[in-house]
Amino acid sequence: MTTYAIGDLQGCLDPLLRLLDQVHFDTASDQLWFAGDLVNRGPQSAAVLRFVRSLGDKARVVLGNHDLHLLAVANGRRQGRRDTLNDILNADDCDELLGWLRQQPLLVEDAGRGIAMLHAGLPPQWTMAQARQHARDAETALRGHGYRELLVQMYGDEPSLWDESLSGFARLRFIINCFTRLRYCDAQGRIAAEPKGQPGSQPAGLLPWFMLPARRSSDFRIIFGHWSTLGKVSWPEHHVYGIDSGCVWGGRLTALNIDDGELHSVACDEYSKTGNGE
Ligand SMILES: [Mn+2]
C-alpha cells in the first residue's frame, strides 16, 4: 500500500490520469491525498470532482481557495473573469458535487507518522495540535447550517495576525486564510496577502510561512499546494513539500510518495504557459 499526495489539479483531469498510470496506482490498495484546488482555471472541473469523489475512502482531500470560491459562487458570489466553473454550476449533479466538496476538511493528517497536508500554510504561533483544533472549528462551520453566511464573511485580509482572543467570523476568516491562501508573512506571523512569487522576490521583511525560525508546527512534515511559483517541491531543511508545480499553467503535475519521499510528475503541455500562477 502506497499513499501519493497529488498537487493542485485546478480542473485538469487528463494529467492526473497520466500520472496515476505512470505510478501504477492501484485502486485496491493505494491511497491518494489531494492538496486542494481541485477546480477552476482548467477545462475539466466537474470531471475532476466526479473522479475524486468516486475514489471514496481511497482519496483524502483538503479544501483550497478555488474550492471555497466555487462554493461561494454557487452561493451568489460574482465569478472572476478567468473562472471556469460553469461546467459544474450547470451540471445535473451540481448539488451533489458541491455537497460533497463542502464536507471536505482543511487539514489531513497521518499523526502516527507525523505527516500533515493542507492547501496553503500555517502561522508560526500554532502547534500542530492547535492547527488541528482550528481546522476542525472552521470545518464544522462550513458544514453547519450557517455556512452560507460564512461563505460571505470569509473574504478579506483582516485580521492579519493571530490572536487567541479572536472570535466569530474574524477568527474563522484568519483560520481559513491561513489554510487556503497564506504564502508570505513577517517574522511575527502577520500575513502579507499580496506577494505570490518565488522566494527571493518578496518585499524585505517577509518570509515564506514555512521558513519562519520559530514556527511551532515544524515537528510535522507538512505537504501543501497553492504555490506554483515556488520553484521546487522538496524543502527538507524546513520539513515541507510544496507540491503545486503549476499543472494548469503548463507546468507539471506532481505526486509525492509519502512513504518513501519519492517524487513523480508528468508534463502538462496541453495547457497555456501564459497564466500568472493564481
Ligand atoms: Mn490555491
PDB file of C-alpha atoms and ligand atoms in Angstrom:
ATOM      1  CA  MET A   1       0.000   0.000   0.000  1.00  0.00           C
ATOM      2  CA  THR A   2       1.307   3.394  -1.072  1.00  0.00           C
ATOM      3  CA  THR A   3      -0.014   6.878  -0.394  1.00  0.00           C
ATOM      4  CA  TYR A   4       0.587   9.572  -3.004  1.00  0.00           C
ATOM      5  CA  ALA A   5      -0.024  13.266  -2.357  1.00  0.00           C
ATOM      6  CA  ILE A   6      -1.122  14.995  -5.564  1.00  0.00           C
ATOM      7  CA  GLY A   7      -0.684  18.705  -6.310  1.00  0.00           C
ATOM      8  CA  ASP A   8      -3.292  21.240  -7.385  1.00  0.00           C
ATOM      9  CA  LEU A   9      -5.444  19.903 -10.235  1.00  0.00           C
ATOM     10  CA  GLN A  10      -7.459  23.072 -10.976  1.00  0.00           C
ATOM     11  CA  GLY A  11      -9.791  21.327 -13.366  1.00  0.00           C
ATOM     12  CA  CYS A  12      -7.160  19.207 -15.134  1.00  0.00           C
ATOM     13  CA  LEU A  13      -8.207  15.558 -15.175  1.00  0.00           C
ATOM     14  CA  ASP A  14      -6.103  14.252 -18.070  1.00  0.00           C
ATOM     15  CA  PRO A  15      -2.704  14.908 -16.393  1.00  0.00           C
ATOM     16  CA  LEU A  16      -3.990  13.146 -13.260  1.00  0.00           C
ATOM     17  CA  LEU A  17      -4.920  10.060 -15.254  1.00  0.00           C
ATOM     18  CA  ARG A  18      -1.476  10.062 -16.903  1.00  0.00           C
ATOM     19  CA  LEU A  19       0.231  10.444 -13.535  1.00  0.00           C
ATOM     20  CA  LEU A  20      -1.767   7.621 -11.928  1.00  0.00           C
ATOM     21  CA  ASP A  21      -0.872   5.436 -14.886  1.00  0.00           C
ATOM     22  CA  GLN A  22       2.807   6.356 -14.530  1.00  0.00           C
ATOM     23  CA  VAL A  23       2.947   5.379 -10.826  1.00  0.00           C
ATOM     24  CA  HIS A  24       0.815   2.254 -11.442  1.00  0.00           C
ATOM     25  CA  PHE A  25      -1.783   3.486  -8.974  1.00  0.00           C
ATOM     26  CA  ASP A  26      -3.705   0.520  -7.602  1.00  0.00           C
ATOM     27  CA  THR A  27      -7.255   1.407  -6.504  1.00  0.00           C
ATOM     28  CA  ALA A  28      -7.413  -1.745  -4.438  1.00  0.00           C
ATOM     29  CA  SER A  29      -4.524  -0.895  -2.138  1.00  0.00           C
ATOM     30  CA  ASP A  30      -3.166   2.638  -2.700  1.00  0.00           C
ATOM     31  CA  GLN A  31      -4.379   5.944  -1.295  1.00  0.00           C
ATOM     32  CA  LEU A  32      -4.420   9.431  -2.795  1.00  0.00           C
ATOM     33  CA  TRP A  33      -4.177  12.701  -0.920  1.00  0.00           C
ATOM     34  CA  PHE A  34      -5.181  15.822  -2.873  1.00  0.00           C
ATOM     35  CA  ALA A  35      -3.666  19.141  -1.795  1.00  0.00           C
ATOM     36  CA  GLY A  36      -6.720  21.219  -2.740  1.00  0.00           C
ATOM     37  CA  ASP A  37      -7.787  23.496  -5.577  1.00  0.00           C
ATOM     38  CA  LEU A  38      -9.427  20.632  -7.420  1.00  0.00           C
ATOM     39  CA  VAL A  39     -11.276  23.139  -9.597  1.00  0.00           C
ATOM     40  CA  ASN A  40     -11.037  26.353 -11.611  1.00  0.00           C
ATOM     41  CA  ARG A  41      -8.835  27.783 -14.386  1.00  0.00           C
ATOM     42  CA  GLY A  42      -8.665  24.393 -16.141  1.00  0.00           C
ATOM     43  CA  PRO A  43     -11.237  22.856 -18.515  1.00  0.00           C
ATOM     44  CA  GLN A  44     -12.471  19.794 -16.573  1.00  0.00           C
ATOM     45  CA  SER A  45     -13.523  20.948 -13.117  1.00  0.00           C
ATOM     46  CA  ALA A  46     -16.705  18.864 -12.972  1.00  0.00           C
ATOM     47  CA  ALA A  47     -14.892  15.772 -14.220  1.00  0.00           C
ATOM     48  CA  VAL A  48     -12.189  16.210 -11.571  1.00  0.00           C
ATOM     49  CA  LEU A  49     -14.764  16.462  -8.789  1.00  0.00           C
ATOM     50  CA  ARG A  50     -16.606  13.394 -10.057  1.00  0.00           C
ATOM     51  CA  PHE A  51     -13.400  11.396 -10.335  1.00  0.00           C
ATOM     52  CA  VAL A  52     -12.027  12.279  -6.904  1.00  0.00           C
ATOM     53  CA  ARG A  53     -15.418  11.721  -5.281  1.00  0.00           C
ATOM     54  CA  SER A  54     -15.689   8.321  -6.999  1.00  0.00           C
ATOM     55  CA  LEU A  55     -12.490   7.213  -5.236  1.00  0.00           C
ATOM     56  CA  GLY A  56     -14.433   7.156  -1.947  1.00  0.00           C
ATOM     57  CA  ASP A  57     -12.211   6.367   1.019  1.00  0.00           C
ATOM     58  CA  LYS A  58      -9.209   5.871  -1.275  1.00  0.00           C
ATOM     59  CA  ALA A  59      -8.953   9.649  -1.511  1.00  0.00           C
ATOM     60  CA  ARG A  60      -8.467  12.351   1.089  1.00  0.00           C
ATOM     61  CA  VAL A  61      -8.873  15.968   0.074  1.00  0.00           C
ATOM     62  CA  VAL A  62      -8.166  19.343   1.665  1.00  0.00           C
ATOM     63  CA  LEU A  63     -10.014  22.457   0.559  1.00  0.00           C
ATOM     64  CA  GLY A  64      -8.195  25.198  -1.339  1.00  0.00           C
ATOM     65  CA  ASN A  65      -9.121  28.788  -2.093  1.00  0.00           C
ATOM     66  CA  HIS A  66     -10.549  27.891  -5.510  1.00  0.00           C
ATOM     67  CA  ASP A  67     -12.722  25.156  -3.984  1.00  0.00           C
ATOM     68  CA  LEU A  68     -14.108  27.648  -1.459  1.00  0.00           C
ATOM     69  CA  HIS A  69     -14.556  30.190  -4.254  1.00  0.00           C
ATOM     70  CA  LEU A  70     -16.687  27.653  -6.130  1.00  0.00           C
ATOM     71  CA  LEU A  71     -18.880  27.166  -3.055  1.00  0.00           C
ATOM     72  CA  ALA A  72     -19.136  30.955  -2.659  1.00  0.00           C
ATOM     73  CA  VAL A  73     -20.060  31.446  -6.337  1.00  0.00           C
ATOM     74  CA  ALA A  74     -22.776  28.817  -6.012  1.00  0.00           C
ATOM     75  CA  ASN A  75     -23.962  30.884  -3.056  1.00  0.00           C
ATOM     76  CA  GLY A  76     -24.169  34.131  -5.069  1.00  0.00           C
ATOM     77  CA  ARG A  77     -20.595  35.494  -5.158  1.00  0.00           C
ATOM     78  CA  ARG A  78     -19.597  37.004  -8.500  1.00  0.00           C
ATOM     79  CA  GLN A  79     -17.396  34.871 -10.740  1.00  0.00           C
ATOM     80  CA  GLY A  80     -13.991  36.164 -11.738  1.00  0.00           C
ATOM     81  CA  ARG A  81     -13.096  36.892 -15.355  1.00  0.00           C
ATOM     82  CA  ARG A  82     -10.879  33.803 -15.627  1.00  0.00           C
ATOM     83  CA  ASP A  83     -13.132  31.401 -13.717  1.00  0.00           C
ATOM     84  CA  THR A  84     -14.015  28.137 -15.448  1.00  0.00           C
ATOM     85  CA  LEU A  85     -16.676  26.870 -13.074  1.00  0.00           C
ATOM     86  CA  ASN A  86     -19.730  26.737 -15.325  1.00  0.00           C
ATOM     87  CA  ASP A  87     -19.368  23.061 -16.182  1.00  0.00           C
ATOM     88  CA  ILE A  88     -20.030  22.351 -12.503  1.00  0.00           C
ATOM     89  CA  LEU A  89     -22.626  25.050 -11.926  1.00  0.00           C
ATOM     90  CA  ASN A  90     -24.632  23.855 -14.960  1.00  0.00           C
ATOM     91  CA  ALA A  91     -24.281  20.135 -14.237  1.00  0.00           C
ATOM     92  CA  ASP A  92     -27.214  17.937 -13.259  1.00  0.00           C
ATOM     93  CA  ASP A  93     -25.172  16.650 -10.328  1.00  0.00           C
ATOM     94  CA  CYS A  94     -24.016  20.126  -9.210  1.00  0.00           C
ATOM     95  CA  ASP A  95     -25.717  19.917  -5.804  1.00  0.00           C
ATOM     96  CA  GLU A  96     -24.238  16.503  -5.097  1.00  0.00           C
ATOM     97  CA  LEU A  97     -20.740  17.588  -6.113  1.00  0.00           C
ATOM     98  CA  LEU A  98     -20.856  20.785  -4.062  1.00  0.00           C
ATOM     99  CA  GLY A  99     -22.431  18.986  -1.114  1.00  0.00           C
ATOM    100  CA  TRP A 100     -19.542  16.528  -1.165  1.00  0.00           C
ATOM    101  CA  LEU A 101     -16.943  19.303  -1.559  1.00  0.00           C
ATOM    102  CA  ARG A 102     -18.314  21.259   1.403  1.00  0.00           C
ATOM    103  CA  GLN A 103     -17.743  18.237   3.670  1.00  0.00           C
ATOM    104  CA  GLN A 104     -14.019  18.106   2.905  1.00  0.00           C
ATOM    105  CA  PRO A 105     -11.509  19.149   5.586  1.00  0.00           C
ATOM    106  CA  LEU A 106      -8.856  21.870   5.710  1.00  0.00           C
ATOM    107  CA  LEU A 107      -6.256  19.568   7.272  1.00  0.00           C
ATOM    108  CA  VAL A 108      -5.462  15.911   6.678  1.00  0.00           C
ATOM    109  CA  GLU A 109      -3.002  14.043   8.860  1.00  0.00           C
ATOM    110  CA  ASP A 110      -1.257  10.809   9.445  1.00  0.00           C
ATOM    111  CA  ALA A 111      -0.442  11.728  13.027  1.00  0.00           C
ATOM    112  CA  GLY A 112       1.281   8.414  13.685  1.00  0.00           C
ATOM    113  CA  ARG A 113       3.846   9.234  11.040  1.00  0.00           C
ATOM    114  CA  GLY A 114       3.950  12.958  11.788  1.00  0.00           C
ATOM    115  CA  ILE A 115       2.714  13.973   8.336  1.00  0.00           C
ATOM    116  CA  ALA A 116       0.069  16.582   7.576  1.00  0.00           C
ATOM    117  CA  MET A 117      -1.374  18.126   4.423  1.00  0.00           C
ATOM    118  CA  LEU A 118      -3.087  21.469   3.941  1.00  0.00           C
ATOM    119  CA  HIS A 119      -3.603  23.738   0.939  1.00  0.00           C
ATOM    120  CA  ALA A 120      -1.607  26.875   1.846  1.00  0.00           C
ATOM    121  CA  GLY A 121       0.140  27.312   5.205  1.00  0.00           C
ATOM    122  CA  LEU A 122       0.184  27.770   8.965  1.00  0.00           C
ATOM    123  CA  PRO A 123       1.082  30.817  11.070  1.00  0.00           C
ATOM    124  CA  PRO A 124       4.149  30.370  13.293  1.00  0.00           C
ATOM    125  CA  GLN A 125       2.150  30.562  16.543  1.00  0.00           C
ATOM    126  CA  TRP A 126       0.234  27.320  16.002  1.00  0.00           C
ATOM    127  CA  THR A 127       1.429  23.910  17.092  1.00  0.00           C
ATOM    128  CA  MET A 128       0.013  21.078  15.014  1.00  0.00           C
ATOM    129  CA  ALA A 129      -2.402  20.308  17.864  1.00  0.00           C
ATOM    130  CA  GLN A 130      -3.674  23.880  17.723  1.00  0.00           C
ATOM    131  CA  ALA A 131      -3.828  23.838  13.912  1.00  0.00           C
ATOM    132  CA  ARG A 132      -5.928  20.665  14.179  1.00  0.00           C
ATOM    133  CA  GLN A 133      -8.394  22.333  16.536  1.00  0.00           C
ATOM    134  CA  HIS A 134      -8.659  25.480  14.401  1.00  0.00           C
ATOM    135  CA  ALA A 135      -9.196  23.401  11.271  1.00  0.00           C
ATOM    136  CA  ARG A 136     -11.962  21.412  12.983  1.00  0.00           C
ATOM    137  CA  ASP A 137     -13.672  24.657  14.089  1.00  0.00           C
ATOM    138  CA  ALA A 138     -13.703  26.063  10.552  1.00  0.00           C
ATOM    139  CA  GLU A 139     -14.760  22.715   9.033  1.00  0.00           C
ATOM    140  CA  THR A 140     -17.646  22.497  11.488  1.00  0.00           C
ATOM    141  CA  ALA A 141     -18.762  25.987  10.472  1.00  0.00           C
ATOM    142  CA  LEU A 142     -18.513  25.123   6.751  1.00  0.00           C
ATOM    143  CA  ARG A 143     -20.613  22.012   7.270  1.00  0.00           C
ATOM    144  CA  GLY A 144     -23.115  23.672   9.562  1.00  0.00           C
ATOM    145  CA  HIS A 145     -26.414  25.456   8.974  1.00  0.00           C
ATOM    146  CA  GLY A 146     -24.746  28.887   8.938  1.00  0.00           C
ATOM    147  CA  TYR A 147     -22.325  28.068   6.139  1.00  0.00           C
ATOM    148  CA  ARG A 148     -23.861  30.478   3.626  1.00  0.00           C
ATOM    149  CA  GLU A 149     -23.080  33.437   5.850  1.00  0.00           C
ATOM    150  CA  LEU A 150     -19.538  32.120   6.370  1.00  0.00           C
ATOM    151  CA  LEU A 151     -19.040  31.954   2.573  1.00  0.00           C
ATOM    152  CA  VAL A 152     -19.768  35.701   2.517  1.00  0.00           C
ATOM    153  CA  GLN A 153     -17.873  36.661   5.667  1.00  0.00           C
ATOM    154  CA  MET A 154     -14.720  34.641   4.990  1.00  0.00           C
ATOM    155  CA  TYR A 155     -13.414  37.152   2.391  1.00  0.00           C
ATOM    156  CA  GLY A 156     -10.993  39.882   3.428  1.00  0.00           C
ATOM    157  CA  ASP A 157      -7.377  40.226   4.555  1.00  0.00           C
ATOM    158  CA  GLU A 158      -8.051  41.212   8.170  1.00  0.00           C
ATOM    159  CA  PRO A 159      -7.224  40.202  10.810  1.00  0.00           C
ATOM    160  CA  SER A 160      -3.703  39.618   9.507  1.00  0.00           C
ATOM    161  CA  LEU A 161      -2.201  38.440  12.799  1.00  0.00           C
ATOM    162  CA  TRP A 162      -3.325  35.573  15.019  1.00  0.00           C
ATOM    163  CA  ASP A 163      -4.662  36.435  18.431  1.00  0.00           C
ATOM    164  CA  GLU A 164      -6.147  33.746  20.633  1.00  0.00           C
ATOM    165  CA  SER A 165      -8.875  36.207  21.654  1.00  0.00           C
ATOM    166  CA  LEU A 166     -10.236  36.473  18.092  1.00  0.00           C
ATOM    167  CA  SER A 167     -13.824  35.271  17.852  1.00  0.00           C
ATOM    168  CA  GLY A 168     -16.675  34.786  15.438  1.00  0.00           C
ATOM    169  CA  PHE A 169     -16.135  35.404  11.728  1.00  0.00           C
ATOM    170  CA  ALA A 170     -12.846  37.274  12.315  1.00  0.00           C
ATOM    171  CA  ARG A 171     -11.385  34.137  13.890  1.00  0.00           C
ATOM    172  CA  LEU A 172     -12.760  31.856  11.166  1.00  0.00           C
ATOM    173  CA  ARG A 173     -11.543  34.267   8.442  1.00  0.00           C
ATOM    174  CA  PHE A 174      -7.995  34.187   9.786  1.00  0.00           C
ATOM    175  CA  ILE A 175      -8.059  30.389  10.083  1.00  0.00           C
ATOM    176  CA  ILE A 176      -9.410  29.923   6.542  1.00  0.00           C
ATOM    177  CA  ASN A 177      -6.960  32.474   5.113  1.00  0.00           C
ATOM    178  CA  CYS A 178      -4.045  30.526   6.611  1.00  0.00           C
ATOM    179  CA  PHE A 179      -5.197  27.115   5.462  1.00  0.00           C
ATOM    180  CA  THR A 180      -6.184  28.235   1.961  1.00  0.00           C
ATOM    181  CA  ARG A 181      -4.282  31.441   0.991  1.00  0.00           C
ATOM    182  CA  LEU A 182      -1.135  32.024   3.045  1.00  0.00           C
ATOM    183  CA  ARG A 183       2.261  32.333   1.331  1.00  0.00           C
ATOM    184  CA  TYR A 184       4.326  35.073   2.955  1.00  0.00           C
ATOM    185  CA  CYS A 185       4.286  36.571   6.417  1.00  0.00           C
ATOM    186  CA  ASP A 186       6.594  38.707   8.554  1.00  0.00           C
ATOM    187  CA  ALA A 187       8.656  37.405  11.463  1.00  0.00           C
ATOM    188  CA  GLN A 188       5.690  37.801  13.834  1.00  0.00           C
ATOM    189  CA  GLY A 189       3.404  35.874  11.502  1.00  0.00           C
ATOM    190  CA  ARG A 190       1.495  38.854  10.117  1.00  0.00           C
ATOM    191  CA  ILE A 191       0.095  37.654   6.791  1.00  0.00           C
ATOM    192  CA  ALA A 192       1.061  39.550   3.635  1.00  0.00           C
ATOM    193  CA  ALA A 193      -1.774  38.983   1.185  1.00  0.00           C
ATOM    194  CA  GLU A 194      -0.158  40.305  -1.974  1.00  0.00           C
ATOM    195  CA  PRO A 195       3.194  38.694  -2.836  1.00  0.00           C
ATOM    196  CA  LYS A 196       2.805  35.487  -4.837  1.00  0.00           C
ATOM    197  CA  GLY A 197       6.192  34.999  -6.478  1.00  0.00           C
ATOM    198  CA  GLN A 198       9.162  32.748  -5.933  1.00  0.00           C
ATOM    199  CA  PRO A 199      11.026  33.036  -2.589  1.00  0.00           C
ATOM    200  CA  GLY A 200      13.593  35.790  -3.027  1.00  0.00           C
ATOM    201  CA  SER A 201      11.206  38.017  -4.973  1.00  0.00           C
ATOM    202  CA  GLN A 202       9.248  39.174  -1.917  1.00  0.00           C
ATOM    203  CA  PRO A 203       9.480  42.582  -0.203  1.00  0.00           C
ATOM    204  CA  ALA A 204      12.009  42.943   2.618  1.00  0.00           C
ATOM    205  CA  GLY A 205      10.828  41.712   5.992  1.00  0.00           C
ATOM    206  CA  LEU A 206       8.692  38.877   4.613  1.00  0.00           C
ATOM    207  CA  LEU A 207       9.435  35.162   4.559  1.00  0.00           C
ATOM    208  CA  PRO A 208       7.618  32.130   3.217  1.00  0.00           C
ATOM    209  CA  TRP A 209       5.473  30.908   6.120  1.00  0.00           C
ATOM    210  CA  PHE A 210       7.422  27.647   6.344  1.00  0.00           C
ATOM    211  CA  MET A 211      10.790  29.390   6.786  1.00  0.00           C
ATOM    212  CA  LEU A 212       9.942  31.280   9.976  1.00  0.00           C
ATOM    213  CA  PRO A 213      12.527  30.115  12.519  1.00  0.00           C
ATOM    214  CA  ALA A 214      10.094  29.973  15.443  1.00  0.00           C
ATOM    215  CA  ARG A 215       7.358  28.055  13.604  1.00  0.00           C
ATOM    216  CA  ARG A 216       5.823  25.702  16.178  1.00  0.00           C
ATOM    217  CA  SER A 217       4.492  23.135  13.683  1.00  0.00           C
ATOM    218  CA  SER A 218       7.955  22.189  12.398  1.00  0.00           C
ATOM    219  CA  ASP A 219       7.879  18.790  14.151  1.00  0.00           C
ATOM    220  CA  PHE A 220       5.459  17.583  11.434  1.00  0.00           C
ATOM    221  CA  ARG A 221       6.307  17.036   7.806  1.00  0.00           C
ATOM    222  CA  ILE A 222       3.834  19.306   6.030  1.00  0.00           C
ATOM    223  CA  ILE A 223       2.650  18.867   2.454  1.00  0.00           C
ATOM    224  CA  PHE A 224       0.987  21.862   0.824  1.00  0.00           C
ATOM    225  CA  GLY A 225      -0.127  23.125  -2.592  1.00  0.00           C
ATOM    226  CA  HIS A 226      -1.210  26.618  -3.676  1.00  0.00           C
ATOM    227  CA  TRP A 227       2.232  27.996  -4.569  1.00  0.00           C
ATOM    228  CA  SER A 228       3.011  27.169  -8.204  1.00  0.00           C
ATOM    229  CA  THR A 229       5.852  29.704  -8.397  1.00  0.00           C
ATOM    230  CA  LEU A 230       7.783  28.115  -5.516  1.00  0.00           C
ATOM    231  CA  GLY A 231      10.439  26.785  -7.880  1.00  0.00           C
ATOM    232  CA  LYS A 232      10.978  23.398  -6.233  1.00  0.00           C
ATOM    233  CA  VAL A 233       8.953  20.807  -4.354  1.00  0.00           C
ATOM    234  CA  SER A 234      11.185  19.497  -1.612  1.00  0.00           C
ATOM    235  CA  TRP A 235      12.424  21.754   1.233  1.00  0.00           C
ATOM    236  CA  PRO A 236      13.989  19.204   3.619  1.00  0.00           C
ATOM    237  CA  GLU A 237      15.632  21.844   5.816  1.00  0.00           C
ATOM    238  CA  HIS A 238      12.125  23.169   6.587  1.00  0.00           C
ATOM    239  CA  HIS A 239      10.385  19.784   6.744  1.00  0.00           C
ATOM    240  CA  VAL A 240       7.882  20.700   3.999  1.00  0.00           C
ATOM    241  CA  TYR A 241       6.903  19.762   0.467  1.00  0.00           C
ATOM    242  CA  GLY A 242       5.200  22.307  -1.812  1.00  0.00           C
ATOM    243  CA  ILE A 243       3.655  20.075  -4.452  1.00  0.00           C
ATOM    244  CA  ASP A 244       1.814  22.568  -6.694  1.00  0.00           C
ATOM    245  CA  SER A 245       4.098  22.523  -9.715  1.00  0.00           C
ATOM    246  CA  GLY A 246       1.758  24.546 -11.951  1.00  0.00           C
ATOM    247  CA  CYS A 247      -0.178  21.875 -13.829  1.00  0.00           C
ATOM    248  CA  VAL A 248      -2.834  24.256 -15.185  1.00  0.00           C
ATOM    249  CA  TRP A 249      -0.135  26.798 -16.121  1.00  0.00           C
ATOM    250  CA  GLY A 250       1.581  24.358 -18.458  1.00  0.00           C
ATOM    251  CA  GLY A 251       3.965  23.142 -15.761  1.00  0.00           C
ATOM    252  CA  ARG A 252       3.866  19.684 -14.225  1.00  0.00           C
ATOM    253  CA  LEU A 253       1.529  17.675 -12.030  1.00  0.00           C
ATOM    254  CA  THR A 254       3.385  16.176  -9.069  1.00  0.00           C
ATOM    255  CA  ALA A 255       2.769  13.095  -6.937  1.00  0.00           C
ATOM    256  CA  LEU A 256       4.745  12.695  -3.720  1.00  0.00           C
ATOM    257  CA  ASN A 257       5.010   9.168  -2.374  1.00  0.00           C
ATOM    258  CA  ILE A 258       4.605   9.985   1.301  1.00  0.00           C
ATOM    259  CA  ASP A 259       6.044   6.635   2.353  1.00  0.00           C
ATOM    260  CA  ASP A 260       9.463   6.999   0.725  1.00  0.00           C
ATOM    261  CA  GLY A 261       9.532  10.701  -0.225  1.00  0.00           C
ATOM    262  CA  GLU A 262       9.973   9.918  -3.907  1.00  0.00           C
ATOM    263  CA  LEU A 263       8.593  12.441  -6.410  1.00  0.00           C
ATOM    264  CA  HIS A 264       6.822  11.592  -9.653  1.00  0.00           C
ATOM    265  CA  SER A 265       5.463  14.049 -12.195  1.00  0.00           C
ATOM    266  CA  VAL A 266       4.018  14.452 -15.658  1.00  0.00           C
ATOM    267  CA  ALA A 267       4.303  17.388 -18.049  1.00  0.00           C
ATOM    268  CA  CYS A 268       1.106  19.347 -18.695  1.00  0.00           C
ATOM    269  CA  ASP A 269       1.992  20.733 -22.099  1.00  0.00           C
ATOM    270  CA  GLU A 270      -1.638  20.880 -23.222  1.00  0.00           C
ATOM    271  CA  TYR A 271      -2.172  23.994 -21.083  1.00  0.00           C
ATOM    272  CA  SER A 272      -1.072  27.522 -21.861  1.00  0.00           C
ATOM    273  CA  LYS A 273       2.051  28.852 -20.169  1.00  0.00           C
ATOM    274  CA  THR A 274       0.719  32.396 -20.210  1.00  0.00           C
ATOM    275  CA  GLY A 275      -1.052  32.317 -16.838  1.00  0.00           C
ATOM    276  CA  ASN A 276       0.318  34.019 -13.775  1.00  0.00           C
ATOM    277  CA  GLY A 277       0.036  31.192 -11.296  1.00  0.00           C
ATOM    278  CA  GLU A 278      -3.085  32.238  -9.419  1.00  0.00           C
TER     279      GLU A 278
HETATM  280 MN    MN B   1      -4.692  27.855  -4.139  1.00  0.00          MN
END
